[in-house]
mmCIF file of C-alpha atoms and ligand atoms in Angstrom:
data_model
loop_
_atom_site.group_PDB
_atom_site.id
_atom_site.type_symbol
_atom_site.label_atom_id
_atom_site.label_comp_id
_atom_site.label_asym_id
_atom_site.label_seq_id
_atom_site.Cartn_x
_atom_site.Cartn_y
_atom_site.Cartn_z
ATOM 1 C CA MET O 775 93.991 58.884 67.953
ATOM 2 C CA LEU O 776 96.726 58.840 70.533
ATOM 3 C CA TYR O 777 100.080 60.462 70.984
ATOM 4 C CA ASN O 778 102.081 57.608 69.535
ATOM 5 C CA PHE O 779 104.315 57.133 66.522
ATOM 6 C CA ASN O 780 101.766 55.600 64.185
ATOM 7 C CA ASP O 781 98.910 57.965 64.953
ATOM 8 C CA ILE O 782 101.023 61.106 64.809
ATOM 9 C CA LYS O 783 102.633 60.053 61.540
ATOM 10 C CA ASN O 784 99.358 60.620 59.688
ATOM 11 C CA LEU O 785 97.809 63.206 61.942
ATOM 12 C CA LYS O 786 98.427 66.255 59.769
ATOM 13 C CA ASP O 787 96.636 64.670 56.807
ATOM 14 C CA GLN O 788 93.656 63.739 58.928
ATOM 15 C CA LEU O 789 92.953 67.070 60.572
ATOM 16 C CA GLU O 790 89.862 67.403 58.428
ATOM 17 C CA PHE O 791 88.392 64.471 60.346
ATOM 18 C CA VAL O 792 90.394 64.440 63.563
ATOM 19 C CA ASP O 793 89.523 67.984 64.518
ATOM 20 C CA THR O 794 89.383 67.786 68.303
ATOM 21 C CA ALA O 795 92.303 67.456 70.723
ATOM 22 C CA VAL O 796 91.705 66.294 74.280
ATOM 23 C CA ILE O 797 94.212 67.047 77.040
ATOM 24 C CA PRO O 798 93.789 65.091 80.286
ATOM 25 C CA PHE O 799 94.976 67.478 82.996
ATOM 26 C CA VAL O 800 95.708 66.240 86.530
ATOM 27 C CA SER O 801 97.210 67.408 89.813
ATOM 28 C CA ALA O 802 99.994 65.471 91.448
ATOM 29 C CA ASP O 803 100.578 67.552 94.554
ATOM 30 C CA LEU O 804 101.779 65.487 97.461
ATOM 31 C CA ASP O 805 99.795 67.493 99.980
ATOM 32 C CA GLU O 806 96.769 66.796 102.176
ATOM 33 C CA GLN O 807 94.748 66.283 99.003
ATOM 34 C CA ALA O 808 97.074 63.606 97.643
ATOM 35 C CA LEU O 809 94.631 60.744 98.156
ATOM 36 C CA THR O 810 91.970 62.635 96.269
ATOM 37 C CA HIS O 811 94.388 63.425 93.468
ATOM 38 C CA ALA O 812 95.350 59.760 93.229
ATOM 39 C CA ASN O 813 91.709 58.837 92.796
ATOM 40 C CA ASP O 814 91.149 61.592 90.281
ATOM 41 C CA ILE O 815 94.096 60.473 88.199
ATOM 42 C CA GLU O 816 92.725 56.932 88.090
ATOM 43 C CA LEU O 817 89.334 58.180 86.939
ATOM 44 C CA VAL O 818 90.865 60.376 84.260
ATOM 45 C CA GLN O 819 92.776 57.359 82.935
ATOM 46 C CA LEU O 820 89.715 55.159 82.830
ATOM 47 C CA VAL O 821 87.583 57.774 81.125
ATOM 48 C CA THR O 822 90.309 58.517 78.613
ATOM 49 C CA ILE O 823 90.725 54.901 77.567
ATOM 50 C CA GLN O 824 87.026 54.574 77.002
ATOM 51 C CA LEU O 825 86.723 57.865 75.180
ATOM 52 C CA GLU O 826 89.418 56.867 72.748
ATOM 53 C CA LYS O 827 87.449 53.773 71.895
ATOM 54 C CA GLN O 828 84.225 55.640 71.226
ATOM 55 C CA PHE O 829 85.603 58.625 69.331
ATOM 56 C CA LYS O 830 88.893 57.323 67.979
ATOM 57 C CA GLY O 831 88.341 58.783 64.518
ATOM 58 C CA ARG O 832 87.645 62.338 65.570
ATOM 59 C CA ILE O 833 89.644 63.047 68.715
ATOM 60 C CA PHE O 834 93.338 63.123 69.426
ATOM 61 C CA ILE O 835 94.136 62.405 73.062
ATOM 62 C CA THR O 836 97.420 63.805 74.301
ATOM 63 C CA PRO O 837 99.436 62.273 77.124
ATOM 64 C CA ALA O 838 98.065 63.355 80.481
ATOM 65 C CA MET O 839 99.518 66.675 81.560
ATOM 66 C CA THR O 840 100.445 66.882 85.215
ATOM 67 C CA THR O 841 100.603 69.989 87.315
ATOM 68 C CA VAL O 842 101.313 71.084 90.882
ATOM 69 C CA LEU O 843 99.782 74.003 92.756
ATOM 70 C CA SER O 844 97.163 74.235 89.995
ATOM 71 C CA ASP O 845 99.623 75.994 87.723
ATOM 72 C CA THR O 846 98.220 76.275 84.195
ATOM 73 C CA GLU O 847 101.118 77.970 82.391
ATOM 74 C CA VAL O 848 102.262 74.892 80.479
ATOM 75 C CA LEU O 849 98.694 73.960 79.741
ATOM 76 C CA LYS O 850 98.162 77.366 78.184
ATOM 77 C CA GLN O 851 101.192 76.907 75.962
ATOM 78 C CA TYR O 852 100.185 73.420 74.981
ATOM 79 C CA GLN O 853 96.675 74.529 74.141
ATOM 80 C CA LYS O 854 98.081 77.213 71.874
ATOM 81 C CA GLN O 855 100.403 74.721 70.220
ATOM 82 C CA LEU O 856 97.511 72.396 69.469
ATOM 83 C CA TYR O 857 95.384 75.153 67.985
ATOM 84 C CA ASP O 858 98.351 76.268 65.894
ATOM 85 C CA TYR O 859 98.793 72.706 64.687
ATOM 86 C CA GLY O 860 95.332 72.891 63.205
ATOM 87 C CA PHE O 861 92.857 71.460 65.691
ATOM 88 C CA LYS O 862 89.469 73.144 65.669
ATOM 89 C CA ASN O 863 88.694 72.259 69.275
ATOM 90 C CA VAL O 864 91.001 71.736 72.225
ATOM 91 C CA VAL O 865 89.212 70.221 75.193
ATOM 92 C CA ILE O 866 90.677 69.825 78.685
ATOM 93 C CA LEU O 867 89.514 66.837 80.695
ATOM 94 C CA THR O 868 90.110 67.587 84.342
ATOM 95 C CA HIS O 869 89.002 67.724 87.958
ATOM 96 C CA LEU O 870 90.422 71.216 88.365
ATOM 97 C CA ASN O 871 88.399 74.359 88.124
ATOM 98 C CA LEU O 872 89.892 76.156 85.131
ATOM 99 C CA ASP O 873 89.391 79.679 83.784
ATOM 100 C CA ASP O 874 87.148 80.373 80.852
ATOM 101 C CA GLU O 875 90.089 80.643 78.509
ATOM 102 C CA PHE O 876 90.082 76.855 78.551
ATOM 103 C CA ASN O 877 87.400 74.692 77.040
ATOM 104 C CA SER O 878 87.229 72.265 79.934
ATOM 105 C CA ILE O 879 85.061 69.321 80.841
ATOM 106 C CA ARG O 880 85.045 68.806 84.572
ATOM 107 C CA LEU O 881 84.871 65.277 85.883
ATOM 108 C CA ASN O 882 83.128 64.292 89.088
ATOM 109 C CA GLN O 883 85.128 63.182 92.050
ATOM 110 C CA ILE O 884 84.340 59.535 92.566
ATOM 111 C CA PRO O 885 85.839 57.653 95.520
ATOM 112 C CA LEU O 886 86.792 54.650 93.431
ATOM 113 C CA GLN O 887 88.721 52.914 96.185
ATOM 114 C CA ASP O 888 85.603 52.226 98.242
ATOM 115 C CA MET O 889 83.675 50.473 95.530
ATOM 116 C CA SER O 890 83.014 47.033 94.219
ATOM 117 C CA SER O 891 84.029 46.501 90.624
ATOM 118 C CA ASP O 892 80.423 46.456 89.480
ATOM 119 C CA ILE O 893 79.576 49.821 90.889
ATOM 120 C CA LYS O 894 82.878 51.221 89.749
ATOM 121 C CA PHE O 895 82.169 50.023 86.242
ATOM 122 C CA ASP O 896 78.753 51.690 86.196
ATOM 123 C CA LEU O 897 79.943 54.966 87.657
ATOM 124 C CA VAL O 898 82.867 55.215 85.304
ATOM 125 C CA ASN O 899 80.578 54.480 82.373
ATOM 126 C CA ASP O 900 78.204 57.220 83.519
ATOM 127 C CA GLU O 901 81.096 59.609 83.624
ATOM 128 C CA VAL O 902 82.161 58.552 80.131
ATOM 129 C CA LYS O 903 78.662 59.151 78.792
ATOM 130 C CA LYS O 904 78.631 62.588 80.336
ATOM 131 C CA VAL O 905 81.927 63.450 78.700
ATOM 132 C CA MET O 906 80.728 62.081 75.354
ATOM 133 C CA LYS O 907 77.659 64.301 75.540
ATOM 134 C CA SER O 908 79.781 67.343 76.300
ATOM 135 C CA ILE O 909 82.071 66.605 73.380
ATOM 136 C CA ILE O 910 79.171 66.069 70.996
ATOM 137 C CA SER O 911 77.691 69.380 72.086
ATOM 138 C CA ILE O 912 81.041 71.072 71.432
ATOM 139 C CA TRP O 913 80.920 69.570 67.936
ATOM 140 C CA ASN O 914 77.429 70.951 67.488
ATOM 141 C CA SER O 915 78.175 74.453 68.617
ATOM 142 C CA MET Z 175 81.410 68.585 55.322
ATOM 143 C CA SER Z 176 78.576 68.548 57.773
ATOM 144 C CA GLN Z 177 79.322 67.094 61.137
ATOM 145 C CA LYS Z 178 76.237 68.353 62.830
ATOM 146 C CA VAL Z 179 74.331 66.041 65.023
ATOM 147 C CA THR Z 180 70.867 67.365 65.649
ATOM 148 C CA ARG Z 181 69.676 67.813 69.151
ATOM 149 C CA ARG Z 182 67.418 64.810 68.872
ATOM 150 C CA GLN Z 183 70.151 62.657 67.512
ATOM 151 C CA PHE Z 184 72.293 63.860 70.322
ATOM 152 C CA LEU Z 185 69.802 62.866 72.979
ATOM 153 C CA ASN Z 186 69.204 59.611 71.304
ATOM 154 C CA TYR Z 187 72.856 58.972 71.002
ATOM 155 C CA SER Z 188 73.416 59.706 74.613
ATOM 156 C CA LEU Z 189 71.041 56.917 75.564
ATOM 157 C CA MET Z 190 73.139 54.244 73.986
ATOM 158 C CA GLY Z 191 75.111 51.952 76.186
ATOM 159 C CA VAL Z 192 78.742 52.651 76.538
ATOM 160 C CA GLY Z 193 79.459 49.045 76.182
ATOM 161 C CA SER Z 194 82.989 48.282 75.486
ATOM 162 C CA PHE Z 195 85.367 48.811 78.258
ATOM 163 C CA MET Z 196 89.026 48.292 78.405
ATOM 164 C CA ALA Z 197 91.247 48.610 81.370
ATOM 165 C CA ALA Z 198 94.690 47.407 82.112
ATOM 166 C CA GLY Z 199 94.330 44.680 84.691
ATOM 167 C CA MET Z 200 96.565 46.537 87.027
ATOM 168 C CA ILE Z 201 94.270 49.535 87.095
ATOM 169 C CA LEU Z 202 90.868 48.031 87.441
ATOM 170 C CA PRO Z 203 89.968 44.374 87.087
ATOM 171 C CA MET Z 204 86.371 44.114 85.962
ATOM 172 C CA GLY Z 205 84.728 41.732 88.361
ATOM 173 C CA ARG Z 206 81.465 41.253 86.589
ATOM 174 C CA MET Z 207 82.798 39.511 83.557
ATOM 175 C CA ALA Z 208 85.780 37.877 85.105
ATOM 176 C CA LEU Z 209 83.665 36.070 87.660
ATOM 177 C CA ASP Z 210 81.232 34.708 85.138
ATOM 178 C CA PRO Z 211 81.724 30.947 85.321
ATOM 179 C CA LEU Z 212 80.556 30.621 81.736
ATOM 180 C CA PHE Z 213 83.333 32.785 80.601
ATOM 181 C CA GLN Z 214 86.141 30.753 79.208
ATOM 182 C CA ASP Z 215 88.739 31.824 76.771
ATOM 183 C CA ASP Z 216 91.907 29.904 76.520
ATOM 184 C CA SER Z 217 93.922 30.787 73.559
ATOM 185 C CA GLU Z 218 93.593 33.072 70.636
ATOM 186 C CA GLY Z 219 91.151 31.708 68.119
ATOM 187 C CA SER Z 220 88.860 30.084 70.642
ATOM 188 C CA MET Z 221 85.251 31.147 70.909
ATOM 189 C CA ILE Z 222 84.280 33.363 73.815
ATOM 190 C CA THR Z 223 81.043 32.543 75.584
ATOM 191 C CA THR Z 224 78.825 35.537 76.279
ATOM 192 C CA SER Z 225 76.136 35.838 78.933
ATOM 193 C CA VAL Z 226 73.394 36.175 76.307
ATOM 194 C CA THR Z 227 71.285 33.180 75.359
ATOM 195 C CA VAL Z 228 70.604 32.499 71.715
ATOM 196 C CA ASP Z 229 66.855 32.666 72.451
ATOM 197 C CA GLU Z 230 67.115 36.264 73.576
ATOM 198 C CA ILE Z 231 68.368 37.413 70.209
ATOM 199 C CA THR Z 232 65.719 39.056 68.042
ATOM 200 C CA GLU Z 233 65.661 40.797 64.717
ATOM 201 C CA GLU Z 234 66.507 44.045 66.464
ATOM 202 C CA PRO Z 235 70.291 44.434 66.784
ATOM 203 C CA MET Z 236 71.392 44.310 70.424
ATOM 204 C CA GLN Z 237 74.668 44.986 72.102
ATOM 205 C CA VAL Z 238 76.440 41.865 73.402
ATOM 206 C CA ASP Z 239 79.549 42.302 75.551
ATOM 207 C CA PHE Z 240 82.380 39.827 75.680
ATOM 208 C CA THR Z 241 85.646 39.838 77.566
ATOM 209 C CA PHE Z 242 89.017 38.402 76.799
ATOM 210 C CA GLU Z 243 92.597 38.761 77.857
ATOM 211 C CA GLN Z 244 94.933 40.629 75.662
ATOM 212 C CA GLU Z 245 98.637 40.157 76.002
ATOM 213 C CA ASP Z 246 101.201 42.436 74.606
ATOM 214 C CA ALA Z 247 104.908 42.531 75.169
ATOM 215 C CA TRP Z 248 104.700 44.009 78.640
ATOM 216 C CA TYR Z 249 101.537 43.104 80.387
ATOM 217 C CA THR Z 250 98.224 41.350 80.139
ATOM 218 C CA SER Z 251 95.022 43.281 80.259
ATOM 219 C CA GLU Z 252 91.406 42.332 80.301
ATOM 220 C CA VAL Z 253 89.479 43.799 77.444
ATOM 221 C CA THR Z 254 85.730 44.013 77.102
ATOM 222 C CA ASP Z 255 84.451 44.522 73.600
ATOM 223 C CA PHE Z 256 81.022 44.220 72.175
ATOM 224 C CA ALA Z 257 79.213 43.141 69.046
ATOM 225 C CA TRP Z 258 75.936 44.194 67.453
ATOM 226 C CA VAL Z 259 73.943 40.965 67.239
ATOM 227 C CA TYR Z 260 70.618 40.137 65.601
ATOM 228 C CA ARG Z 261 68.688 37.267 64.089
ATOM 229 C CA ASP Z 262 68.030 36.917 60.401
ATOM 230 C CA GLY Z 263 65.793 33.878 59.883
ATOM 231 C CA ASN Z 264 67.774 30.957 61.285
ATOM 232 C CA GLU Z 265 70.997 32.795 61.180
ATOM 233 C CA ILE Z 266 72.603 34.939 63.838
ATOM 234 C CA ILE Z 267 74.572 37.888 62.576
ATOM 235 C CA ALA Z 268 77.197 39.715 64.647
ATOM 236 C CA PHE Z 269 78.942 42.902 63.590
ATOM 237 C CA SER Z 270 81.991 44.625 64.938
ATOM 238 C CA PRO Z 271 81.009 48.131 66.089
ATOM 239 C CA VAL Z 272 84.216 49.635 64.733
ATOM 240 C CA CYS Z 273 83.486 52.193 62.016
ATOM 241 C CA LYS Z 274 85.330 51.497 58.764
ATOM 242 C CA HIS Z 275 86.064 55.153 58.297
ATOM 243 C CA LEU Z 276 88.393 56.038 61.157
ATOM 244 C CA GLY Z 277 87.416 53.614 63.867
ATOM 245 C CA CYS Z 278 84.813 55.255 66.094
ATOM 246 C CA THR Z 279 82.109 53.105 67.685
ATOM 247 C CA VAL Z 280 78.861 52.804 65.722
ATOM 248 C CA THR Z 281 75.404 52.512 67.268
ATOM 249 C CA TRP Z 282 72.216 50.951 65.958
ATOM 250 C CA ALA Z 283 69.379 53.395 65.303
ATOM 251 C CA ALA Z 284 71.069 56.310 67.060
ATOM 252 C CA ASP Z 285 70.046 58.767 64.365
ATOM 253 C CA ASP Z 286 66.349 59.631 64.292
ATOM 254 C CA ASN Z 287 66.369 60.142 60.560
ATOM 255 C CA ASN Z 288 67.819 56.681 60.022
ATOM 256 C CA PRO Z 289 66.043 54.416 62.493
ATOM 257 C CA GLU Z 290 66.957 51.230 60.618
ATOM 258 C CA ARG Z 291 70.636 51.881 60.228
ATOM 259 C CA PHE Z 292 73.902 51.892 62.162
ATOM 260 C CA PHE Z 293 75.137 55.393 62.876
ATOM 261 C CA CYS Z 294 78.635 56.694 63.554
ATOM 262 C CA PRO Z 295 78.635 59.938 65.569
ATOM 263 C CA CYS Z 296 82.097 61.049 64.509
ATOM 264 C CA HIS Z 297 81.370 62.073 60.910
ATOM 265 C CA ASN Z 298 77.791 60.889 60.481
ATOM 266 C CA GLY Z 299 78.693 57.567 58.899
ATOM 267 C CA LEU Z 300 75.763 55.240 58.113
ATOM 268 C CA TYR Z 301 75.446 51.515 57.503
ATOM 269 C CA GLU Z 302 72.481 49.396 56.494
ATOM 270 C CA LYS Z 303 71.336 46.602 58.771
ATOM 271 C CA ASN Z 304 73.415 44.096 56.776
ATOM 272 C CA GLY Z 305 76.477 46.225 57.476
ATOM 273 C CA GLU Z 306 76.658 47.817 54.049
ATOM 274 C CA ASN Z 307 78.057 51.330 54.142
ATOM 275 C CA VAL Z 308 75.655 53.948 52.828
ATOM 276 C CA PRO Z 309 77.125 55.751 49.805
ATOM 277 C CA GLY Z 310 77.681 59.438 50.357
ATOM 278 C CA THR Z 311 78.742 58.917 53.980
ATOM 279 C CA PRO Z 312 82.436 58.684 54.918
ATOM 280 C CA PRO Z 313 82.848 54.904 55.481
ATOM 281 C CA THR Z 314 84.374 53.163 52.498
ATOM 282 C CA GLY Z 315 83.458 49.569 53.296
ATOM 283 C CA PRO Z 316 80.911 47.443 55.161
ATOM 284 C CA LEU Z 317 81.110 46.586 58.876
ATOM 285 C CA ASP Z 318 83.167 43.503 59.736
ATOM 286 C CA GLN Z 319 81.461 40.411 61.073
ATOM 287 C CA PHE Z 320 82.249 38.130 64.002
ATOM 288 C CA GLU Z 321 82.150 34.360 63.857
ATOM 289 C CA VAL Z 322 79.273 33.230 66.062
ATOM 290 C CA GLY Z 323 78.333 29.939 67.668
ATOM 291 C CA GLU Z 324 76.364 28.434 70.490
ATOM 292 C CA SER Z 325 77.457 26.742 73.667
ATOM 293 C CA ASP Z 326 74.786 25.301 76.007
ATOM 294 C CA GLY Z 327 72.308 27.804 74.663
ATOM 295 C CA PHE Z 328 74.621 30.775 75.072
ATOM 296 C CA LEU Z 329 75.943 32.842 72.213
ATOM 297 C CA THR Z 330 79.653 32.518 71.524
ATOM 298 C CA ILE Z 331 81.773 35.030 69.643
ATOM 299 C CA GLY Z 332 84.931 34.303 67.680
ATOM 300 C CA GLN Z 333 87.181 35.954 65.153
ATOM 301 C CA VAL Z 334 86.476 39.001 63.041
ATOM 302 C CA PHE Z 335 86.158 38.538 59.285
ATOM 303 C CA PRO Z 336 85.251 40.777 56.339
ATOM 304 C CA ASN Z 337 81.525 41.225 55.759
ATOM 305 C CA GLU Z 338 80.053 38.393 53.691
ATOM 306 C CA LEU Z 339 76.479 39.638 53.531
ATOM 307 C CA VAL Z 340 77.058 42.526 51.194
HETATM 308 S S1 FES F 1794 84.827 57.377 62.021
HETATM 309 FE FE1 FES F 1794 82.822 56.741 61.534
HETATM 310 S S2 FES F 1794 82.203 58.191 60.073
HETATM 311 FE FE2 FES F 1794 84.225 58.797 60.494
#
């Protein structure tokens, strides 16, 4: 499910099945790391699209949350809001190194700009599989 | 409700191909499919030629990717989907991998306890090989089918329609 009108309309009734919220969390600092951040944001988008397709019926993907200076205040509040709403799991999909108070899945940094589409496709798919495994193991724990 | 996937199922599941891939054209055009000279799709309703030959298809369901352009009000994107395809006598059967419960992607033989069935990892949905949903699991109807055809020996995929085998 996604954060859009139609999916949210029925979300409350489906919490029994859609029990896991996923928050993509990215940095948008315009500093010396900006090029890296740009790449990371692209990867997060690609992984998210694919994840939605695989696990549509059990995860709710929020709009990507953007931060600067690695501030996690808003993320903390949002996480709480999602738990209060009724989600059993709230998972953060990110390149940042977050504290243990967050259930985060850390993505690899892949220099997408240097790659041919073929290799890109394979690497992104590998990353998606990794994330799927992590989510399934969260479901199992 | 049990949503446990055993460790073995989990490993098994993780081996499946992550087949379908969608990306807005502006983000990442997928070269592999787009460059395939056999790939032709003109308008909605036309058959899409895949890169799999009809001879390759066996009785064991396999994943066949196909790519098409999807246009919505604002932009066009290239979408890669896939079908589960197998041979039944002279017939070729193709199923949509979209679970009829809440839309996750199903996989053939991903659950060790059900080696001859389609499995949905989200809430342990099961389907028989002919697409029939297994009673007692969440899905309420059988898997949809795709129209199939052949073009110069290659499998073609068309529109989705409700399961006619069950
Ligand atoms: S989405 Fe497939 S069993 Fe629920």
